[in-house]
Short mmCIF file of C-alpha atoms in Angstrom, two decimals:
data_model
loop_
_atom_site.label_atom_id
_atom_site.label_comp_id
_atom_site.label_asym_id
_atom_site.label_seq_id
_atom_site.Cartn_x
_atom_site.Cartn_y
_atom_site.Cartn_z
CA MET A 1 0.00 0.00 0.00
CA GLN A 2 1.28 3.46 -0.87
CA THR A 3 2.42 5.54 2.09
CA LEU A 4 0.62 8.82 2.67
CA GLN A 5 3.05 10.77 4.84
CA ARG A 6 3.72 13.51 2.26
CA PRO A 7 2.17 16.92 3.05
CA ARG A 8 -1.33 17.12 1.66
CA THR A 9 -1.31 20.45 -0.12
CA LEU A 10 -2.12 21.64 -3.61
CA ALA A 11 -0.84 25.14 -2.93
CA ASP A 12 1.70 24.89 -5.77
CA GLN A 13 -1.24 24.33 -8.12
CA GLY A 14 -3.09 27.34 -6.70
CA ILE A 15 -5.79 25.14 -5.19
CA SER A 16 -7.01 25.89 -1.67
CA ASN A 17 -10.12 25.70 0.51
CA VAL A 18 -11.11 22.29 -0.83
CA ARG A 19 -13.32 20.02 1.24
CA SER A 20 -10.97 17.05 0.95
CA VAL A 21 -7.99 15.80 -1.05
CA GLN A 22 -7.75 12.06 -1.74
CA TRP A 23 -4.14 11.48 -2.73
CA ASN A 24 -2.82 8.48 -4.72
CA LEU A 25 -5.69 6.19 -3.75
CA PRO A 26 -5.34 2.61 -5.01
CA ALA A 27 -7.90 1.08 -7.35
CA ALA A 28 -10.07 -0.49 -4.62
CA ALA A 29 -10.43 2.80 -2.74
CA LEU A 30 -11.25 4.67 -5.97
CA TYR A 31 -13.89 2.04 -6.72
CA GLU A 32 -15.46 2.66 -3.33
CA GLU A 33 -15.47 6.41 -3.86
CA ALA A 34 -16.86 6.16 -7.39
CA ILE A 35 -19.70 3.88 -6.34
CA ARG A 36 -20.46 5.88 -3.18
CA ARG A 37 -20.67 9.03 -5.30
CA SER A 38 -22.83 7.27 -7.96
CA GLU A 39 -20.18 7.83 -10.63
CA GLY A 40 -20.16 4.25 -11.87
CA THR A 41 -21.55 0.74 -11.55
CA LEU A 42 -19.80 -2.53 -10.81
CA ALA A 43 -20.16 -5.10 -13.60
CA ARG A 44 -20.47 -8.83 -12.95
CA THR A 45 -16.81 -9.77 -13.31
CA GLY A 46 -15.34 -6.65 -11.71
CA PRO A 47 -14.82 -3.71 -14.10
CA LEU A 48 -16.19 -0.27 -13.26
CA VAL A 49 -18.72 0.90 -15.86
CA VAL A 50 -19.09 4.68 -16.27
CA ARG A 51 -20.86 7.11 -18.55
CA THR A 52 -19.15 10.14 -20.04
CA GLY A 53 -22.35 12.03 -20.77
CA GLN A 54 -22.71 14.24 -23.81
CA TYR A 55 -19.14 13.70 -24.95
CA THR A 56 -18.29 10.11 -25.87
CA GLY A 57 -15.12 11.02 -27.74
CA ARG A 58 -12.51 13.74 -28.00
CA SER A 59 -13.41 17.34 -28.86
CA PRO A 60 -10.54 18.43 -31.15
CA LYS A 61 -12.22 21.71 -32.08
CA ASP A 62 -12.24 22.68 -28.40
CA LYS A 63 -8.51 22.14 -27.93
CA PHE A 64 -6.22 25.16 -27.64
CA VAL A 65 -2.57 26.03 -26.99
CA VAL A 66 -1.71 29.22 -25.13
CA ARG A 67 0.31 31.49 -27.39
CA GLU A 68 3.24 32.66 -25.29
CA PRO A 69 6.89 33.62 -25.96
CA SER A 70 8.64 30.41 -24.87
CA SER A 71 6.85 28.15 -27.35
CA GLN A 72 5.17 30.28 -30.01
CA ASP A 73 8.01 29.90 -32.53
CA HIS A 74 7.90 26.09 -32.28
CA VAL A 75 4.16 25.37 -32.37
CA TRP A 76 2.39 24.33 -35.59
CA TRP A 77 -0.40 26.91 -35.42
CA GLY A 78 -3.66 26.33 -37.25
CA ALA A 79 -6.75 24.15 -37.00
CA VAL A 80 -4.95 21.55 -34.86
CA ASN A 81 -3.21 23.96 -32.48
CA GLN A 82 -5.56 26.88 -32.08
CA PRO A 83 -3.94 29.83 -30.30
CA PHE A 84 -5.36 30.97 -26.97
CA ALA A 85 -4.56 34.33 -25.40
CA GLU A 86 -2.53 34.36 -22.18
CA ALA A 87 -4.89 36.83 -20.50
CA LYS A 88 -7.92 34.69 -21.36
CA PHE A 89 -6.17 31.63 -19.98
CA GLU A 90 -5.39 33.38 -16.69
CA ALA A 91 -8.98 34.51 -16.26
CA LEU A 92 -10.37 31.06 -17.06
CA HIS A 93 -7.83 29.43 -14.73
CA GLN A 94 -8.87 31.68 -11.85
CA ARG A 95 -12.55 30.90 -12.40
CA MET A 96 -11.73 27.18 -12.42
CA LEU A 97 -9.81 27.50 -9.13
CA ALA A 98 -12.83 29.21 -7.60
CA TYR A 99 -15.03 26.36 -8.85
CA ILE A 100 -12.81 23.80 -7.09
CA GLU A 101 -13.23 25.42 -3.66
CA ASN A 102 -15.31 23.40 -1.18
CA LYS A 103 -15.16 20.33 -3.41
CA ASP A 104 -13.61 16.89 -2.96
CA VAL A 105 -10.68 16.38 -5.31
CA PHE A 106 -8.68 13.31 -6.24
CA VAL A 107 -4.97 13.42 -7.05
CA GLN A 108 -2.62 10.95 -8.72
CA ASP A 109 1.13 11.54 -9.06
CA LEU A 110 2.30 9.65 -12.12
CA PHE A 111 4.93 9.38 -14.85
CA VAL A 112 4.64 9.60 -18.63
CA GLY A 113 7.47 7.77 -20.38
CA ALA A 114 9.00 4.44 -19.38
CA ASP A 115 12.57 5.60 -20.10
CA PRO A 116 13.73 7.59 -17.03
CA GLU A 117 15.91 9.76 -19.28
CA TYR A 118 12.90 11.14 -21.14
CA ARG A 119 9.95 10.71 -18.79
CA LEU A 120 7.85 13.56 -17.42
CA SER A 121 6.12 13.58 -14.04
CA VAL A 122 2.49 14.65 -14.05
CA ARG A 123 0.04 15.48 -11.27
CA VAL A 124 -3.53 14.68 -12.34
CA ILE A 125 -6.22 16.44 -10.32
CA THR A 126 -9.82 15.35 -10.94
CA GLU A 127 -13.23 15.98 -9.45
CA SER A 128 -14.37 12.39 -10.04
CA ALA A 129 -12.89 9.25 -8.54
CA TRP A 130 -13.32 7.27 -11.75
CA ALA A 131 -11.33 9.75 -13.84
CA ASN A 132 -8.57 9.51 -11.24
CA LEU A 133 -8.61 5.73 -11.63
CA PHE A 134 -8.48 6.16 -15.40
CA ALA A 135 -5.31 8.27 -15.06
CA ARG A 136 -3.84 5.76 -12.62
CA ASN A 137 -4.47 2.96 -15.12
CA LEU A 138 -3.17 4.77 -18.19
CA PHE A 139 -0.03 6.45 -16.89
CA ILE A 140 2.96 4.93 -15.09
CA ARG A 141 2.63 4.49 -11.33
CA PRO A 142 5.71 5.55 -9.33
CA THR A 143 7.31 3.33 -6.70
CA GLU A 144 7.08 4.22 -3.02
CA THR A 145 10.56 5.73 -3.15
CA GLU A 146 9.75 7.75 -6.26
CA LEU A 147 6.60 9.11 -4.63
CA GLU A 148 8.63 10.37 -1.68
CA GLN A 149 10.67 12.56 -4.04
CA PHE A 150 7.87 13.35 -6.49
CA ALA A 151 7.68 16.83 -8.03
CA PRO A 152 5.39 17.37 -11.03
CA ASN A 153 6.78 18.60 -14.35
CA PHE A 154 3.18 19.07 -15.52
CA THR A 155 -0.25 19.39 -13.92
CA VAL A 156 -3.57 18.35 -15.44
CA ILE A 157 -6.70 19.80 -13.83
CA ASN A 158 -9.78 17.91 -15.00
CA MET A 159 -13.12 19.44 -13.96
CA PRO A 160 -15.95 18.31 -16.26
CA GLY A 161 -18.54 20.11 -14.13
CA PHE A 162 -16.89 23.46 -14.83
CA LYS A 163 -18.15 24.90 -18.08
CA ALA A 164 -16.69 27.80 -20.01
CA VAL A 165 -18.70 30.80 -21.16
CA PRO A 166 -17.51 31.25 -24.75
CA GLU A 167 -18.37 34.95 -24.97
CA GLU A 168 -16.37 35.63 -21.82
CA ASP A 169 -13.62 33.02 -21.98
CA GLY A 170 -12.75 32.98 -25.66
CA THR A 171 -13.52 29.28 -26.11
CA ARG A 172 -15.57 27.78 -28.92
CA SER A 173 -18.08 26.16 -26.57
CA GLU A 174 -18.54 25.28 -22.91
CA THR A 175 -15.90 22.56 -23.39
CA PHE A 176 -12.18 23.28 -23.42
CA ILE A 177 -8.83 21.51 -23.36
CA ILE A 178 -6.11 24.15 -23.03
CA LEU A 179 -2.36 23.52 -22.90
CA ASN A 180 -0.07 26.16 -21.41
CA LEU A 181 3.52 25.10 -22.11
CA ALA A 182 5.04 27.99 -20.18
CA GLN A 183 3.13 27.16 -17.00
CA ARG A 184 3.25 23.42 -17.71
CA LEU A 185 -0.45 23.28 -17.01
CA ILE A 186 -3.43 21.69 -18.78
CA LEU A 187 -7.01 22.70 -18.03
CA ILE A 188 -9.88 20.42 -19.06
CA GLY A 189 -13.49 21.40 -18.50
CA GLY A 190 -16.98 20.75 -19.82
CA THR A 191 -16.29 17.16 -20.90
CA ALA A 192 -16.13 13.95 -18.90
CA TYR A 193 -14.50 11.94 -21.68
CA ALA A 194 -11.30 10.77 -19.94
CA GLY A 195 -9.40 10.26 -23.17
CA GLU A 196 -8.73 14.00 -23.07
CA ILE A 197 -6.47 13.45 -20.03
CA LYS A 198 -4.43 10.80 -21.83
CA LYS A 199 -4.16 12.64 -25.13
CA SER A 200 -3.30 16.00 -23.60
CA MET A 201 -0.16 14.49 -22.07
CA PHE A 202 0.58 12.72 -25.35
CA THR A 203 0.55 16.16 -26.96
CA VAL A 204 3.01 17.37 -24.33
CA MET A 205 5.38 14.48 -25.07
CA ASN A 206 5.00 15.20 -28.79
CA TYR A 207 6.22 18.73 -28.08
CA TYR A 208 9.23 18.05 -25.89
CA LEU A 209 10.72 14.84 -27.27
CA PRO A 210 11.41 15.94 -30.88
CA LEU A 211 13.25 18.95 -29.48
CA ARG A 212 15.61 16.32 -27.98
CA ASP A 213 15.84 14.36 -31.28
CA VAL A 214 13.49 11.63 -30.05
CA VAL A 215 10.64 10.53 -32.34
CA ALA A 216 7.26 10.74 -30.62
CA MET A 217 4.87 8.28 -32.27
CA HIS A 218 1.17 7.39 -32.24
CA CYS A 219 1.73 3.67 -32.58
CA SER A 220 1.68 0.34 -30.76
CA ALA A 221 4.83 -1.75 -30.36
CA ASN A 222 5.87 -5.30 -29.56
CA SER A 223 9.04 -7.38 -29.61
CA ASP A 224 10.42 -10.86 -29.28
CA ALA A 225 11.22 -12.24 -25.84
CA ASN A 226 14.66 -10.62 -25.93
CA GLY A 227 13.36 -7.16 -26.73
CA GLU A 228 15.28 -7.16 -30.01
CA ASN A 229 12.97 -7.99 -32.91
CA VAL A 230 10.86 -4.87 -32.38
CA ALA A 231 7.89 -3.88 -34.53
CA LEU A 232 5.95 -0.62 -34.63
CA PHE A 233 2.28 -0.47 -35.70
CA PHE A 234 1.06 2.95 -36.84
CA GLY A 235 -2.65 3.36 -37.44
CA LEU A 236 -5.75 5.41 -36.74
CA SER A 237 -8.66 4.20 -34.64
CA GLY A 238 -10.18 1.00 -35.99
CA THR A 239 -7.20 -0.07 -38.11
CA GLY A 240 -6.04 -2.78 -35.70
CA LYS A 241 -2.95 -1.42 -33.99
CA THR A 242 -4.09 -2.59 -30.54
CA THR A 243 -5.30 -5.96 -31.84
CA LEU A 244 -2.21 -6.76 -33.92
CA SER A 245 0.30 -5.71 -31.27
CA ALA A 246 -1.40 -7.90 -28.63
CA ASP A 247 0.17 -11.06 -30.05
CA PRO A 248 0.47 -13.74 -27.33
CA SER A 249 3.68 -15.05 -28.92
CA ARG A 250 5.40 -11.66 -28.53
CA VAL A 251 6.02 -9.12 -25.79
CA LEU A 252 3.68 -6.13 -25.78
CA ILE A 253 5.66 -2.92 -25.22
CA GLY A 254 2.58 -0.70 -25.47
CA ASP A 255 -0.60 -0.23 -27.45
CA ASP A 256 -0.71 3.45 -28.40
CA GLU A 257 2.09 5.94 -27.67
CA HIS A 258 5.88 5.51 -27.92
CA GLY A 259 9.17 7.29 -28.28
CA TRP A 260 12.16 6.17 -30.36
CA SER A 261 15.47 7.43 -28.97
CA ASP A 262 19.09 6.54 -29.65
CA GLN A 263 18.68 3.73 -27.11
CA GLY A 264 15.54 2.20 -28.62
CA VAL A 265 11.76 2.28 -28.22
CA PHE A 266 9.91 3.09 -25.00
CA ASN A 267 6.25 3.25 -24.03
CA PHE A 268 4.77 6.53 -22.79
CA GLU A 269 2.06 4.78 -20.80
CA GLY A 270 1.42 2.25 -18.08
CA GLY A 271 -1.89 1.03 -19.44
CA CYS A 272 -4.03 0.38 -22.50
CA TYR A 273 -7.10 2.21 -23.81
CA ALA A 274 -8.73 -0.31 -26.10
CA LYS A 275 -11.73 0.25 -28.33
CA VAL A 276 -13.91 -2.77 -27.50
CA ILE A 277 -16.99 -2.55 -29.69
CA ASP A 278 -17.82 -6.13 -30.76
CA LEU A 279 -14.77 -7.43 -28.89
CA SER A 280 -14.43 -11.17 -29.43
CA GLU A 281 -13.18 -13.48 -26.69
CA ARG A 282 -11.98 -15.94 -29.32
CA ALA A 283 -10.16 -13.41 -31.54
CA GLU A 284 -8.74 -11.19 -28.79
CA PRO A 285 -8.64 -13.22 -25.56
CA ALA A 286 -6.09 -11.06 -23.70
CA ILE A 287 -8.00 -7.82 -24.25
CA TRP A 288 -11.26 -9.63 -23.41
CA VAL A 289 -9.97 -10.84 -20.07
CA ALA A 290 -8.46 -7.44 -19.22
CA SER A 291 -11.72 -5.68 -20.08
CA HIS A 292 -13.67 -7.94 -17.71
CA ALA A 293 -11.26 -7.57 -14.79
CA PHE A 294 -11.44 -5.70 -11.50
CA GLY A 295 -9.60 -2.38 -11.77
CA THR A 296 -10.61 -1.76 -15.39
CA VAL A 297 -12.67 1.30 -16.32
CA LEU A 298 -15.24 0.77 -19.08
CA GLU A 299 -16.55 3.91 -20.76
CA ASN A 300 -20.10 3.89 -22.16
CA VAL A 301 -20.40 0.09 -22.25
CA MET A 302 -23.96 -1.20 -21.93
CA MET A 303 -24.84 -4.00 -19.50
CA ASP A 304 -27.86 -5.81 -18.12
CA GLU A 305 -28.81 -3.97 -14.93
CA ALA A 306 -30.12 -7.16 -13.31
CA THR A 307 -27.30 -9.59 -14.12
CA ARG A 308 -24.55 -6.99 -14.57
CA GLN A 309 -23.50 -8.85 -17.72
CA LEU A 310 -21.67 -6.67 -20.26
CA ASP A 311 -22.88 -6.27 -23.84
CA LEU A 312 -19.94 -5.20 -26.00
CA SER A 313 -22.05 -5.19 -29.16
CA ASP A 314 -24.50 -2.54 -27.95
CA GLN A 315 -23.82 0.86 -29.56
CA SER A 316 -26.74 2.61 -27.85
CA LEU A 317 -24.53 5.32 -26.40
CA THR A 318 -21.67 5.31 -28.89
CA GLU A 319 -19.65 3.11 -31.19
CA ASN A 320 -16.57 4.42 -29.36
CA ILE A 321 -16.87 2.23 -26.25
CA ARG A 322 -13.55 1.98 -24.41
CA SER A 323 -11.69 -0.17 -21.90
CA ALA A 324 -8.91 1.39 -19.77
CA TYR A 325 -6.76 -1.11 -17.88
CA PRO A 326 -3.18 -1.37 -16.55
CA ILE A 327 -0.81 -2.88 -19.09
CA GLU A 328 0.14 -5.67 -16.68
CA TYR A 329 -3.36 -7.09 -17.25
CA ILE A 330 -1.95 -8.33 -20.57
CA PRO A 331 0.03 -11.49 -19.63
CA ASN A 332 2.78 -10.95 -22.19
CA ALA A 333 3.29 -7.23 -21.50
CA SER A 334 6.78 -5.85 -21.02
CA HIS A 335 7.80 -5.23 -17.41
CA THR A 336 9.97 -2.27 -18.39
CA GLY A 337 8.10 -0.69 -21.31
CA MET A 338 11.42 -0.48 -23.14
CA ALA A 339 13.05 -2.41 -25.98
CA GLY A 340 15.63 -2.12 -28.76
CA HIS A 341 15.40 -0.52 -32.18
CA PRO A 342 12.61 -1.56 -34.58
CA ARG A 343 13.37 -3.95 -37.41
CA ASN A 344 9.94 -3.43 -38.97
CA VAL A 345 7.59 -0.47 -39.17
CA LEU A 346 4.02 -1.30 -40.21
CA MET A 347 1.58 1.41 -41.32
CA LEU A 348 -2.00 0.17 -40.98
CA SER A 349 -4.83 1.44 -43.17
CA ALA A 350 -8.42 0.21 -43.07
CA ASP A 351 -9.09 0.88 -46.76
CA ALA A 352 -12.86 0.83 -47.20
CA PHE A 353 -12.43 1.28 -50.96
CA GLY A 354 -10.90 -2.20 -51.18
CA VAL A 355 -8.02 -1.29 -53.52
CA LEU A 356 -4.91 -1.40 -51.31
CA PRO A 357 -3.17 -4.78 -51.06
CA PRO A 358 -3.07 -6.52 -47.66
CA ILE A 359 0.72 -6.05 -47.59
CA ALA A 360 3.18 -3.89 -49.55
CA LYS A 361 6.86 -3.04 -49.08
CA LEU A 362 7.68 0.67 -49.06
CA ASN A 363 10.94 2.34 -50.02
CA ARG A 364 12.26 5.40 -48.18
CA GLN A 365 10.30 7.95 -50.22
CA GLN A 366 7.09 5.92 -50.06
CA ALA A 367 7.47 5.52 -46.30
CA MET A 368 7.63 9.30 -45.88
CA TYR A 369 4.67 9.79 -48.23
CA TYR A 370 2.37 7.34 -46.45
CA PHE A 371 3.50 8.45 -42.99
CA LEU A 372 2.69 12.09 -43.78
CA SER A 373 -0.60 11.01 -45.39
CA GLY A 374 -1.78 8.86 -42.44
CA TYR A 375 -4.55 7.28 -44.51
CA THR A 376 -7.56 5.22 -43.50
CA ALA A 377 -11.25 5.47 -44.47
CA LYS A 378 -14.50 6.35 -42.74
CA LEU A 379 -17.36 3.95 -43.28
CA ALA A 380 -20.89 4.76 -44.32
CA GLY A 381 -23.05 5.35 -41.26
CA THR A 382 -20.25 6.22 -38.82
CA GLU A 383 -21.09 9.92 -39.03
CA ARG A 384 -24.18 11.82 -40.04
CA GLY A 385 -24.14 12.42 -43.79
CA VAL A 386 -21.54 9.74 -44.57
CA THR A 387 -23.33 7.44 -47.03
CA THR A 388 -20.31 6.07 -48.90
CA PRO A 389 -16.73 5.36 -47.78
CA GLN A 390 -14.66 8.51 -47.36
CA ALA A 391 -10.89 8.84 -47.34
CA GLU A 392 -9.55 10.09 -44.01
CA PHE A 393 -6.05 11.50 -43.69
CA SER A 394 -4.43 12.21 -40.33
CA THR A 395 -0.87 13.49 -40.66
CA CYS A 396 1.71 11.12 -39.12
CA PHE A 397 -1.24 8.95 -38.01
CA GLY A 398 -1.93 11.43 -35.22
CA ALA A 399 -2.57 14.98 -36.46
CA PRO A 400 -4.70 16.06 -33.47
CA PHE A 401 -1.75 15.48 -31.13
CA LEU A 402 1.06 17.17 -33.09
CA PRO A 403 2.07 20.51 -31.57
CA LEU A 404 5.08 20.80 -33.93
CA PRO A 405 5.11 20.94 -37.76
CA PRO A 406 4.52 17.45 -39.27
CA MET A 407 7.86 17.41 -41.10
CA THR A 408 9.57 17.46 -37.70
CA TYR A 409 8.20 13.99 -36.97
CA ALA A 410 8.63 12.68 -40.51
CA ARG A 411 12.24 13.79 -40.67
CA LEU A 412 13.11 12.20 -37.34
CA LEU A 413 11.35 8.95 -38.22
CA GLY A 414 13.14 8.80 -41.58
CA GLU A 415 16.49 9.33 -39.88
CA LYS A 416 15.83 6.55 -37.38
CA ILE A 417 14.67 4.16 -40.14
CA ASP A 418 17.83 4.87 -42.14
CA GLN A 419 20.14 4.65 -39.13
CA HIS A 420 18.82 1.28 -37.96
CA GLY A 421 17.85 -0.27 -41.30
CA ALA A 422 14.19 -0.86 -40.48
CA ASP A 423 11.89 -2.22 -43.18
CA VAL A 424 8.63 -0.33 -43.75
CA TRP A 425 5.37 -1.97 -44.78
CA LEU A 426 1.86 -0.82 -45.66
CA VAL A 427 -0.82 -3.17 -44.30
CA ASN A 428 -4.47 -2.95 -45.40
CA THR A 429 -6.76 -4.21 -42.65
CA GLY A 430 -9.82 -2.96 -44.55
CA TRP A 431 -11.74 -4.42 -47.45
CA SER A 432 -11.01 -6.94 -50.20
CA GLY A 433 -13.01 -7.96 -53.26
CA GLY A 434 -14.68 -4.58 -53.56
CA PRO A 435 -15.45 -1.53 -51.45
CA TYR A 436 -17.42 -1.51 -48.21
CA GLY A 437 -20.90 -2.84 -48.97
CA THR A 438 -19.68 -5.05 -51.82
CA GLY A 439 -16.45 -6.66 -50.68
CA GLU A 440 -15.61 -8.24 -47.36
CA ARG A 441 -13.44 -7.10 -44.46
CA MET A 442 -9.95 -8.57 -44.65
CA SER A 443 -9.80 -11.77 -42.62
CA ILE A 444 -8.08 -11.15 -39.28
CA ALA A 445 -6.51 -14.59 -39.70
CA TYR A 446 -4.92 -13.47 -42.99
CA THR A 447 -3.73 -10.19 -41.47
CA ARG A 448 -2.18 -12.00 -38.51
CA ALA A 449 -0.46 -14.44 -40.89
CA ILE A 450 0.90 -11.52 -42.95
CA VAL A 451 2.21 -9.71 -39.88
CA SER A 452 3.82 -12.92 -38.62
CA ALA A 453 5.51 -13.41 -41.98
CA VAL A 454 6.86 -9.85 -41.87
CA LEU A 455 8.22 -10.22 -38.34
CA ASN A 456 9.66 -13.70 -38.97
CA GLY A 457 11.45 -12.54 -42.10
CA ASP A 458 9.43 -14.88 -44.34
CA LEU A 459 8.70 -12.10 -46.83
CA ALA A 460 12.29 -10.92 -47.14
CA GLN A 461 13.10 -13.09 -50.17
CA VAL A 462 9.60 -13.53 -51.62
CA GLU A 463 9.04 -12.51 -55.25
CA THR A 464 7.27 -9.18 -55.58
CA ARG A 465 5.52 -7.18 -58.30
CA THR A 466 5.36 -3.43 -58.68
CA ASP A 467 1.79 -2.26 -58.23
CA PRO A 468 0.91 -0.43 -61.47
CA VAL A 469 -1.22 2.18 -59.66
CA PHE A 470 0.52 2.79 -56.35
CA GLY A 471 4.09 1.87 -57.29
CA PHE A 472 5.02 -0.09 -54.17
CA GLN A 473 6.24 -3.69 -54.09
CA VAL A 474 3.58 -6.33 -53.43
CA PRO A 475 4.68 -9.84 -52.32
CA LEU A 476 3.21 -12.57 -54.53
CA HIS A 477 3.26 -15.26 -51.85
CA CYS A 478 2.76 -15.38 -48.09
CA PRO A 479 2.39 -18.43 -45.86
CA SER A 480 -1.25 -19.20 -44.96
CA VAL A 481 -2.64 -16.53 -47.30
CA PRO A 482 -4.10 -17.31 -50.77
CA ASP A 483 -2.06 -15.73 -53.56
CA ASP A 484 -5.12 -14.02 -55.08
CA VAL A 485 -5.80 -12.14 -51.85
CA LEU A 486 -2.37 -10.48 -52.10
CA VAL A 487 -3.29 -8.81 -55.41
CA PRO A 488 -6.51 -6.87 -54.77
CA ARG A 489 -7.45 -6.48 -58.44
CA ASN A 490 -7.71 -10.28 -58.65
CA THR A 491 -10.36 -10.30 -55.91
CA TRP A 492 -12.76 -7.92 -57.69
CA ALA A 493 -15.51 -9.32 -59.93
CA ASP A 494 -15.11 -6.24 -62.16
CA PRO A 495 -11.41 -5.39 -62.76
CA ALA A 496 -12.34 -2.18 -64.58
CA ALA A 497 -14.22 -1.01 -61.52
CA TYR A 498 -11.12 -1.75 -59.44
CA ASP A 499 -8.97 0.35 -61.78
CA ALA A 500 -11.35 3.32 -61.60
CA THR A 501 -11.62 3.11 -57.79
CA ALA A 502 -7.85 2.83 -57.37
CA ARG A 503 -7.25 5.89 -59.59
CA SER A 504 -9.87 7.79 -57.60
CA LEU A 505 -8.09 6.99 -54.33
CA VAL A 506 -4.78 8.13 -55.81
CA GLU A 507 -6.36 11.50 -56.63
CA ARG A 508 -7.54 11.79 -53.02
CA PHE A 509 -3.99 11.11 -51.84
CA ARG A 510 -2.60 13.75 -54.19
CA ALA A 511 -5.13 16.38 -53.12
CA ASN A 512 -4.32 15.78 -49.45
CA PHE A 513 -0.56 15.72 -50.02
CA ALA A 514 -0.59 19.14 -51.66
CA THR A 515 -0.31 20.47 -48.10
CA PHE A 516 3.29 19.22 -47.95
CA ALA A 517 4.34 20.13 -51.48
CA ASP A 518 6.76 22.84 -50.36
CA GLU A 519 8.28 20.82 -47.53
CA VAL A 520 9.31 17.51 -49.09
CA THR A 521 11.75 16.44 -51.78
CA ASP A 522 10.69 15.92 -55.39
CA GLU A 523 11.21 12.16 -54.90
CA VAL A 524 8.65 12.07 -52.09
CA LYS A 525 6.18 14.32 -53.92
CA SER A 526 6.29 12.05 -56.98
CA VAL A 527 5.40 8.84 -55.11
CA LEU A 528 1.78 9.11 -56.33
#
């Protein structure tokens, strides 16, 4: 049990006159508080089920960065990093501090970054017990000795009950996520979606690490038992980066956020935040067990109120139902969160147009092109007005979390790939035989077989063909995968329709990539 002899004060954070401060409570105590305060419900096998209210996902349009002298020349200003005035921040901060008075608050002192050389310490202050447990699960918990000497590099104040007044505060709505790099302070209000806590600190790491020549990456990672045959899995939500990295035959380094330094790869987090809609016990047993365990927080999951049995197929509240659990709930998880340099980098795209091959080898220029593109596709029905598949591009597979210009991350990744000789692959976890509605989703068994062949080196000497539309190298054979599946045109009933759809996707890529036309070499620009 964690000792509690440290002085109980939040004076350094400007917080005073609170009713109580619950400091570094363990999971069981946070459960008790959450249930006593009617914040959540205990499910049959032990997880805590909570509702996030109006917001069941992130609010990127409500995210701001304070424009101040120490960071303004580094930040990539625009739609992703919207500037916020220092004076407005100070006024909003003071109103939030007044809101906190006479309230119970929960505090967790935690680390972000498994490598001690690059980690940041963060103090997370919340008004709900369950959000405090979420932070405890997702970040790295200090040892007793580390807690004795703990001093926060950053503070996150999470108060969903405090709502901004846009006309007064300069926000877009009542919701806000505001990062002040000078004060090393993050304010979150108006939203109970706990993913904002996690991603705000990811943004912080994405700011500081590249300034130290460390690549900050939105990817999962695993390795062999020796921590040597390391693989990175880049991908947007729904592309399979959590699923494919949770391979029971390999060691899971982490499922979402990593750094790549001169020493190797390291996880930013101490937990996993898995999307669990339609989670299958047979296909993903480790994530299934973790999501049904005591200590896990389930966001917006439906369950039978009488039996307390979970229903992971029910999308009544949202399709974005989430499971937040400590990484040690995965039996094959790394104990250190650190490993060597990657041998393989896999970029995952769920191509709903059905024209990308299930596996392709990328050269240096293609790797930069597809990394900057960050492509996947939205499906019909996932958003209002989306009736056909739509191309979705998220720079570096994580545009909402990039405080620096995208080329900063692309350049660093390219240098690391060159320095350590990593192979780069494009993996389509989307559709085959036609677009969404006509074709079928790529078999997870085939995708797993392809990934295994990449990591085992089975594709290193396999004959390839140059794709006539996209220009990358496509293996013609892969163990346990039919040859026809590897060439998507062969899976379409109408090859002419494939050709037209493929050309249409290329045009979408080109239109999106025009953003980077002045920042990349001619070789990269001419990839498509």
